[in-house]
mmCIF file of C-alpha atoms in Angstrom:
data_model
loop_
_atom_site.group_PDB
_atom_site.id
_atom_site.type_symbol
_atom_site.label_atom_id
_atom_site.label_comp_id
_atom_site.label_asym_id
_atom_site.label_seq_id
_atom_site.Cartn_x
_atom_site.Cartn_y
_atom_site.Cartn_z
ATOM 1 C CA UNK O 11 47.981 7.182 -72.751
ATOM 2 C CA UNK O 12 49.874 10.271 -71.649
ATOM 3 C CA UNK O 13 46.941 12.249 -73.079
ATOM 4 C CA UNK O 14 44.740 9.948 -70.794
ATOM 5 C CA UNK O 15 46.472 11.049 -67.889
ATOM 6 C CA UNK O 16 46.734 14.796 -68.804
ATOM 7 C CA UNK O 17 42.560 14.542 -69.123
ATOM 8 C CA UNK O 18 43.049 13.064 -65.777
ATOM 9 C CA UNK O 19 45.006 15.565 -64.014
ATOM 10 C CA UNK O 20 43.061 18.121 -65.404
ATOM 11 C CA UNK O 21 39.205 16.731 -64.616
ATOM 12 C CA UNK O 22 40.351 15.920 -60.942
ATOM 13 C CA UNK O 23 42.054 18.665 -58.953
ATOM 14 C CA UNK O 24 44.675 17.750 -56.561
ATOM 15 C CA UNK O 25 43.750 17.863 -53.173
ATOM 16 C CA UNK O 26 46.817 19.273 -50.765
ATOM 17 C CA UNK O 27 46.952 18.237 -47.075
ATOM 18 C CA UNK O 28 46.918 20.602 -44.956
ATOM 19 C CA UNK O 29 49.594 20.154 -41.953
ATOM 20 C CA UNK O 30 47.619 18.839 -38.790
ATOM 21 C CA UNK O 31 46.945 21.539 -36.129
ATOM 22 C CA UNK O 32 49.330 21.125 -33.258
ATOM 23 C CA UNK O 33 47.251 20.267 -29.919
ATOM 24 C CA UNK O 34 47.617 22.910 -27.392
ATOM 25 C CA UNK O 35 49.587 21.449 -24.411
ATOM 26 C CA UNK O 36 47.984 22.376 -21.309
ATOM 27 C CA UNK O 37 50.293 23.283 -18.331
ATOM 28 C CA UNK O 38 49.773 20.815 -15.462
ATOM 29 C CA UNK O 39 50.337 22.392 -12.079
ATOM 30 C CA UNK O 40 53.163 20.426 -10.260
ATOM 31 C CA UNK O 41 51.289 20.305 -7.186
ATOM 32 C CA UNK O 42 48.617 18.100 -8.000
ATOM 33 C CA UNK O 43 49.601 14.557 -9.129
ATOM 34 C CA UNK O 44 47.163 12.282 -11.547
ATOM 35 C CA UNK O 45 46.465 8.999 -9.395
ATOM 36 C CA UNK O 46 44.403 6.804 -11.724
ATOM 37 C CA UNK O 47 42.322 4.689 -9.095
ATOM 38 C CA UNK O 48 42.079 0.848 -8.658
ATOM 39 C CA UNK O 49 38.776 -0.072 -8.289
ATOM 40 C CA UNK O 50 39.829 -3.919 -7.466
ATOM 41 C CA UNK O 51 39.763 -6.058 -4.328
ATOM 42 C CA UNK O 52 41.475 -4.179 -1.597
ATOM 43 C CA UNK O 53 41.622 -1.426 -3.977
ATOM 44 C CA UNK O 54 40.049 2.456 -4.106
ATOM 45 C CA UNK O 55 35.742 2.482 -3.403
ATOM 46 C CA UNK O 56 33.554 1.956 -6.088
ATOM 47 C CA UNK O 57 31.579 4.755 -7.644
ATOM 48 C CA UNK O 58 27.794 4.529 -6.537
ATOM 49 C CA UNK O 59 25.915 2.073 -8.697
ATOM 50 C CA UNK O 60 22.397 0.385 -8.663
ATOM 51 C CA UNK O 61 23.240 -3.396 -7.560
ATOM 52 C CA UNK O 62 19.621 -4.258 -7.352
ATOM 53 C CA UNK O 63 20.304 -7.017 -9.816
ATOM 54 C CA UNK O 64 23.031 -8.898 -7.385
ATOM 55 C CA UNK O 65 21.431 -8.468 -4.109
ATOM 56 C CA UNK O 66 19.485 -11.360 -2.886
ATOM 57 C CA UNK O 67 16.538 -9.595 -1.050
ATOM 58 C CA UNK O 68 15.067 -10.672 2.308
ATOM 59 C CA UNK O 69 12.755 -13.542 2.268
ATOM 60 C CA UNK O 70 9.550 -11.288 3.050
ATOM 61 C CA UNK O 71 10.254 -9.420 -0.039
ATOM 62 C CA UNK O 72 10.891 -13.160 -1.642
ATOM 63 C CA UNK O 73 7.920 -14.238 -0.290
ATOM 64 C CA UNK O 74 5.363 -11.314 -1.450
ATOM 65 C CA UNK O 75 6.683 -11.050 -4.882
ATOM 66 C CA UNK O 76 6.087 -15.182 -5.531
ATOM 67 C CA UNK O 77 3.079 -14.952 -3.948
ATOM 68 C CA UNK O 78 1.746 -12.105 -6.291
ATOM 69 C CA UNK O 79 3.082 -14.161 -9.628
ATOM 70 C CA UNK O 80 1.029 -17.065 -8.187
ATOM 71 C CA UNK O 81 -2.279 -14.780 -7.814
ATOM 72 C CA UNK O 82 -1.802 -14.091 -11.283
ATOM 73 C CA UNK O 83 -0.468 -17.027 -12.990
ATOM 74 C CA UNK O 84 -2.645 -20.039 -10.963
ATOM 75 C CA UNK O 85 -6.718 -19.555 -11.033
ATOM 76 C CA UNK O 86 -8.091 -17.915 -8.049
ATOM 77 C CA UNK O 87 -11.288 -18.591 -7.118
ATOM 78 C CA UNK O 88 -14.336 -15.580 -6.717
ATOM 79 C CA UNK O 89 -14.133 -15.942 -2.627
ATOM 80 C CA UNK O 90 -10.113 -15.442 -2.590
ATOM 81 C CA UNK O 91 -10.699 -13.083 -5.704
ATOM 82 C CA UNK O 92 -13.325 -11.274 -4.215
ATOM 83 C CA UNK O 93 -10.501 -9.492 -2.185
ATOM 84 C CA UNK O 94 -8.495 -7.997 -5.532
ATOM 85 C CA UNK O 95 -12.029 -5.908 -5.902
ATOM 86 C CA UNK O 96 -11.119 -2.738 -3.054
ATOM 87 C CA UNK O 97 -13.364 0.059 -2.846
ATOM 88 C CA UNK O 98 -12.173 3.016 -5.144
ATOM 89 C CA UNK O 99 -10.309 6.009 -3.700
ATOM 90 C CA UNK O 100 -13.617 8.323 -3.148
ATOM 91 C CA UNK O 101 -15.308 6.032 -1.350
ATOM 92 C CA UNK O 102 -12.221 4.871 0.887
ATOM 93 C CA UNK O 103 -11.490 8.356 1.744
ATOM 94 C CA UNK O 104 -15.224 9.147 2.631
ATOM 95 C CA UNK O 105 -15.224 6.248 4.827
ATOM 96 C CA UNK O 106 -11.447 7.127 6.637
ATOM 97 C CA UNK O 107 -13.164 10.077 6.880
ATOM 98 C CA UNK O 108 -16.001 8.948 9.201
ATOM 99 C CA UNK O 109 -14.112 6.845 11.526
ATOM 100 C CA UNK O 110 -11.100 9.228 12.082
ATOM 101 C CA UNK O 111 -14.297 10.411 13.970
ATOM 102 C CA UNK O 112 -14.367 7.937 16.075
ATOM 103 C CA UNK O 113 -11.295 6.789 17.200
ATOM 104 C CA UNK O 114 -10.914 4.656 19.996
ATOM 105 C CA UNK O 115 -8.816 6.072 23.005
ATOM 106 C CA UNK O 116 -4.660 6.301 23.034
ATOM 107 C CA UNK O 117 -2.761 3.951 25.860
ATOM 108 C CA UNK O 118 -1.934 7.623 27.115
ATOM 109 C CA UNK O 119 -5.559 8.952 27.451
ATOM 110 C CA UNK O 120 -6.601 5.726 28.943
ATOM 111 C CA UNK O 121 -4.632 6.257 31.819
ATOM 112 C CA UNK O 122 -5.312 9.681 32.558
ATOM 113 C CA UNK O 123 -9.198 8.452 32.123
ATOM 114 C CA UNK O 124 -8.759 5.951 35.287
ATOM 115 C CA UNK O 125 -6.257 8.004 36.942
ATOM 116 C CA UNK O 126 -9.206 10.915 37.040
ATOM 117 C CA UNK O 127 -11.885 8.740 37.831
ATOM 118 C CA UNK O 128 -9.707 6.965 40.866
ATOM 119 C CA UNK O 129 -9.444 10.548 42.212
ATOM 120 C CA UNK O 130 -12.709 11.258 42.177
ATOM 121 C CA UNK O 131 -14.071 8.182 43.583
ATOM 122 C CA UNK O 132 -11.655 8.697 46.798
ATOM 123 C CA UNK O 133 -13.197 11.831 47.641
ATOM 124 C CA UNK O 134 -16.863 11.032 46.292
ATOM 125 C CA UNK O 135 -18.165 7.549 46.794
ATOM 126 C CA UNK O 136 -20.621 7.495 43.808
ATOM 127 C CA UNK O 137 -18.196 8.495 40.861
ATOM 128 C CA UNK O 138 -19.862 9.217 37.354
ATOM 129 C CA UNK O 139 -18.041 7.250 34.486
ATOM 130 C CA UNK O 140 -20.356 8.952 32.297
ATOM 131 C CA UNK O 141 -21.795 7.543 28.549
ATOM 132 C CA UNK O 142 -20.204 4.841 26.717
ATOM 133 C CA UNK O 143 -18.306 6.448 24.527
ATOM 134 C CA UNK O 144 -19.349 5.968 20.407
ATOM 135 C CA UNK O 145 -15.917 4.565 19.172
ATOM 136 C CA UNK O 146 -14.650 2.383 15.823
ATOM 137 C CA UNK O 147 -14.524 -1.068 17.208
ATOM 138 C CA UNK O 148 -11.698 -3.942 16.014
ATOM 139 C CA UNK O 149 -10.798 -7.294 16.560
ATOM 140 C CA UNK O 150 -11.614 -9.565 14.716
ATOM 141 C CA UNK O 151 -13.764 -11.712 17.411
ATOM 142 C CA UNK O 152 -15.145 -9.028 18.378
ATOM 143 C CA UNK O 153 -16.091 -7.941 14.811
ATOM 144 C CA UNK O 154 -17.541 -11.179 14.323
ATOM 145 C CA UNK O 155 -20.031 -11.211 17.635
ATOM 146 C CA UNK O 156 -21.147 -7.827 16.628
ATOM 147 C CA UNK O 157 -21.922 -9.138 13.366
ATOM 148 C CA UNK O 158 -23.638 -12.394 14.741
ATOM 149 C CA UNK O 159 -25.755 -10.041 16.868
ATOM 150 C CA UNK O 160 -26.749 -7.369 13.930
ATOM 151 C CA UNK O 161 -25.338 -4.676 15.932
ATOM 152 C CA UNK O 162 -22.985 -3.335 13.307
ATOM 153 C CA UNK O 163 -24.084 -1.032 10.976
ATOM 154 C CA UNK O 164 -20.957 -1.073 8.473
ATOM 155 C CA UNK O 165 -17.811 -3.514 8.645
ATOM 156 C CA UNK O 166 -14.506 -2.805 6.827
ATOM 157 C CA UNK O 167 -12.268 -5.368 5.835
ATOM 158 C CA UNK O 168 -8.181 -5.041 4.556
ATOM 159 C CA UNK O 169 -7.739 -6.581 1.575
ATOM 160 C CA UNK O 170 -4.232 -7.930 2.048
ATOM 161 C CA UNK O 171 -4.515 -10.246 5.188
ATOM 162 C CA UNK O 172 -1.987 -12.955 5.525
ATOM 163 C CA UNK O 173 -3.157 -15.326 5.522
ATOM 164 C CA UNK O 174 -6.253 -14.862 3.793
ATOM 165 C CA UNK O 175 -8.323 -17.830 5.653
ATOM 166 C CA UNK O 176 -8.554 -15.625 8.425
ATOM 167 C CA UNK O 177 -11.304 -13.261 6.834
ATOM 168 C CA UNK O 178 -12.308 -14.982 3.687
ATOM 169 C CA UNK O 179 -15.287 -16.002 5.150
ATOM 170 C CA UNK O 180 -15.808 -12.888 6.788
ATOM 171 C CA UNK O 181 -18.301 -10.965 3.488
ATOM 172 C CA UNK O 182 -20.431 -13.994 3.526
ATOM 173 C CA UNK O 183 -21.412 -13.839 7.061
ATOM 174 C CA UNK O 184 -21.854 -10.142 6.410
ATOM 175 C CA UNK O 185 -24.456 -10.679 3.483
ATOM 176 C CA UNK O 186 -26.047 -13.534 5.431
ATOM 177 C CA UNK O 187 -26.917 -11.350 8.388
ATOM 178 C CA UNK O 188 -27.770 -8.274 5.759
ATOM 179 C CA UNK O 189 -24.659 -6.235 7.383
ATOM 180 C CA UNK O 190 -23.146 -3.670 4.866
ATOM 181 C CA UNK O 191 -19.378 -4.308 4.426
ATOM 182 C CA UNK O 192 -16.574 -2.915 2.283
ATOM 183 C CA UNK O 193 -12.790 -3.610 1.246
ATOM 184 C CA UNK O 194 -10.612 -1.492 1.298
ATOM 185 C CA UNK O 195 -6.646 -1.310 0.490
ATOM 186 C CA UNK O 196 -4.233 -1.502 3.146
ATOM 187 C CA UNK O 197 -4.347 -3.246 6.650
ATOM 188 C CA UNK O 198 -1.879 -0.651 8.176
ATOM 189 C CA UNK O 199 -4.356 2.002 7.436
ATOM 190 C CA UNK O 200 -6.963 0.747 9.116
ATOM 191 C CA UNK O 201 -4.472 -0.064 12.057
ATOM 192 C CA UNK O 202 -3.818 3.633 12.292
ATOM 193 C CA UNK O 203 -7.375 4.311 12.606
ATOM 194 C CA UNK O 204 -7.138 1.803 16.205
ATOM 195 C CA UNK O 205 -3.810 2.963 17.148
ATOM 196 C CA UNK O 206 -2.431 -0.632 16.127
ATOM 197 C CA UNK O 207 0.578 -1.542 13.450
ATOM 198 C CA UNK O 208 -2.319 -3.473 11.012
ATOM 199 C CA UNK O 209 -6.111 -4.542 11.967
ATOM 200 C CA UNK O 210 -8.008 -6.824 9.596
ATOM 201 C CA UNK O 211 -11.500 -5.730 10.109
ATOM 202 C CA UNK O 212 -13.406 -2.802 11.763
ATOM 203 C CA UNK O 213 -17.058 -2.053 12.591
ATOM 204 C CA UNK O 214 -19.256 0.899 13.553
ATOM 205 C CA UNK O 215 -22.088 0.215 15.721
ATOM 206 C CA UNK O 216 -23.150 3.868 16.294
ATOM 207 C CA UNK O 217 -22.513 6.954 15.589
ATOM 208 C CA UNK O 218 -23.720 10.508 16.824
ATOM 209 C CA UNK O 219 -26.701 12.174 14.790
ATOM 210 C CA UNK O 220 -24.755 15.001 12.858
ATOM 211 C CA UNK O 221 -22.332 12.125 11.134
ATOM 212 C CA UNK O 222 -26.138 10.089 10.584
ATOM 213 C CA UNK O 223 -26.470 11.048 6.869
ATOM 214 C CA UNK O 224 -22.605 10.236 6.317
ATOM 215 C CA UNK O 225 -23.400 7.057 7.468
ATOM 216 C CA UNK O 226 -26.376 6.000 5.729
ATOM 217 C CA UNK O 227 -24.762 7.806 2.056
ATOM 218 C CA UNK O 228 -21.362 5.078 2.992
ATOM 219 C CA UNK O 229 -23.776 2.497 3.613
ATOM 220 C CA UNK O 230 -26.577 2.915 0.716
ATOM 221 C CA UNK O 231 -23.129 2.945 -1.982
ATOM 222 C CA UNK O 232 -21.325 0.410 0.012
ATOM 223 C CA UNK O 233 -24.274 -1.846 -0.705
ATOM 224 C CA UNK O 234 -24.426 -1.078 -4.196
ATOM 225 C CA UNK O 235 -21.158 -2.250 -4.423
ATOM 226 C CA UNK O 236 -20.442 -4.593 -2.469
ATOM 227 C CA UNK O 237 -23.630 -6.543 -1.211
ATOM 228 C CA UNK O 238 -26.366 -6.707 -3.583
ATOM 229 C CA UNK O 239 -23.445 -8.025 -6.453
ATOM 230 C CA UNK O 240 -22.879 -10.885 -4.470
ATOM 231 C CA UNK O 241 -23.917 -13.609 -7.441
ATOM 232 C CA UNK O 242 -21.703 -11.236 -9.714
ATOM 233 C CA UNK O 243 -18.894 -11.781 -7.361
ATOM 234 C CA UNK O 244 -18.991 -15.073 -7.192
ATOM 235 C CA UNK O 245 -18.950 -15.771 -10.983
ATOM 236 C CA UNK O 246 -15.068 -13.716 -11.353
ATOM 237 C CA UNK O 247 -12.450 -15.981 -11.170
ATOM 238 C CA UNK O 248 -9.277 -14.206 -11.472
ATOM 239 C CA UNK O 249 -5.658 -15.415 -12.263
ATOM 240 C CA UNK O 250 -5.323 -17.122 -15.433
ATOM 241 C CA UNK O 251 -2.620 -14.404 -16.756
ATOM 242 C CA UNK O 252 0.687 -16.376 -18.681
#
């Protein structure tokens, strides 16, 4: 047994601990006290933190973000589905692009416009208001009668009107009186074309002969697009997504 051991002691050399290295004290300056906060009721701020999770949002927000899980979980049919389908961003930019052109007249320049013609009918009686001026027009009556009377040679409608009844049946007048018309993202940006906060629906009724060509390239791809797949539109359903 003791010749066991010896084997032992020999095979497995002893392993000495070595003393623990003493932890450098640092010096605290007197002047400066630790205060450990108290980040309870009544107590020091919080740090900044994201509390997304525990703030109940405003019902608008509420409202949009149940309204989009309905769109997608219920089945929406091809007229209300129709409006999911926007124009892509090349042909949305071409057509911001025309009727920036065209903007109708600020609240500012409208005055100034009557002002000036007030003048000059006091001191002349027959005053010149000149030509009608070529502008975007909006409204969405007025949209509508220019569409009823084939005057409008290309309609744009937001695809995010609330409440949709108000223009869904606004493409299927448009193909019934053979009127090009496109949707495009965003009510607010086509407000900003009118000088408005949002506007549903725009049309162009003229336009001057250097932006002619613009107008009939928007037109020829908007109808590719939009009005000659009319039976392909209205076989998408959309929704359906658990």
């Amino acid at each position: 047994r003791d010749s066991n051991m010896g084997k032992a002691s020999r095979s497995r050399p002893s392993k000495r601990r070595q003393p623990a290295k003493k932890a450098q004290e640092k010096t605290k300056n007197p002047l400066f006290e630790k205060r450990s906060r108290n980040v309870g009721i009544g107590g020091d701020i919080r740090p900044p933190q994201d509390l997304g999770r525990f703030v109940k949002w405003p019902k608008y927000v509420r409202l949009q973000r149940q309204h989009r899980v309905l769109y997608q979980r219920l089945k929406v049919p091809p007229a209300i589905n129709q409006f999911t389908q926007a124009a892509d961003k090349n042909l949305a930019t071409e057509i911001f692009r025309l009727m920036d052109k065209y903007k109708p007249e600020t609240k500012t320049e409208k005055k100034e416009r009557i002002r000036s013609l007030a003048e000059s009918k006091a001191s002349n009686d027959k005053a010149d208001r000149g030509p009608k001026p070529v502008v975007v027009k909006y409204g969405l009556n007025h949209v509508t009668a220019l569409i009823e009377n084939k005057k409008a040679q290309l309609v744009v409608i937001a695809h995010d009107v609330e409440p949709i009844e108000l223009v869904i049946w606004l493409p299927a007048l448009c193909r019934k009186m053979d009127v090009p018309y496109v949707i495009v993202k965003g009510k607010s940006r086509l407000g900003k074309v009118v000088h408005q906060k949002t506007a549903t629906a725009l049309c162009l009724t003229n336009v001057k002969k250097e932006d002619q060509a613009a107008l009939n390239r928007v037109t020829e791809s908007v109808r590719n697009n939009f009005n000659d797949r009319s039976k392909e539109i209205a076989r998408h359903w959309g929704g359906g997504v658990m």
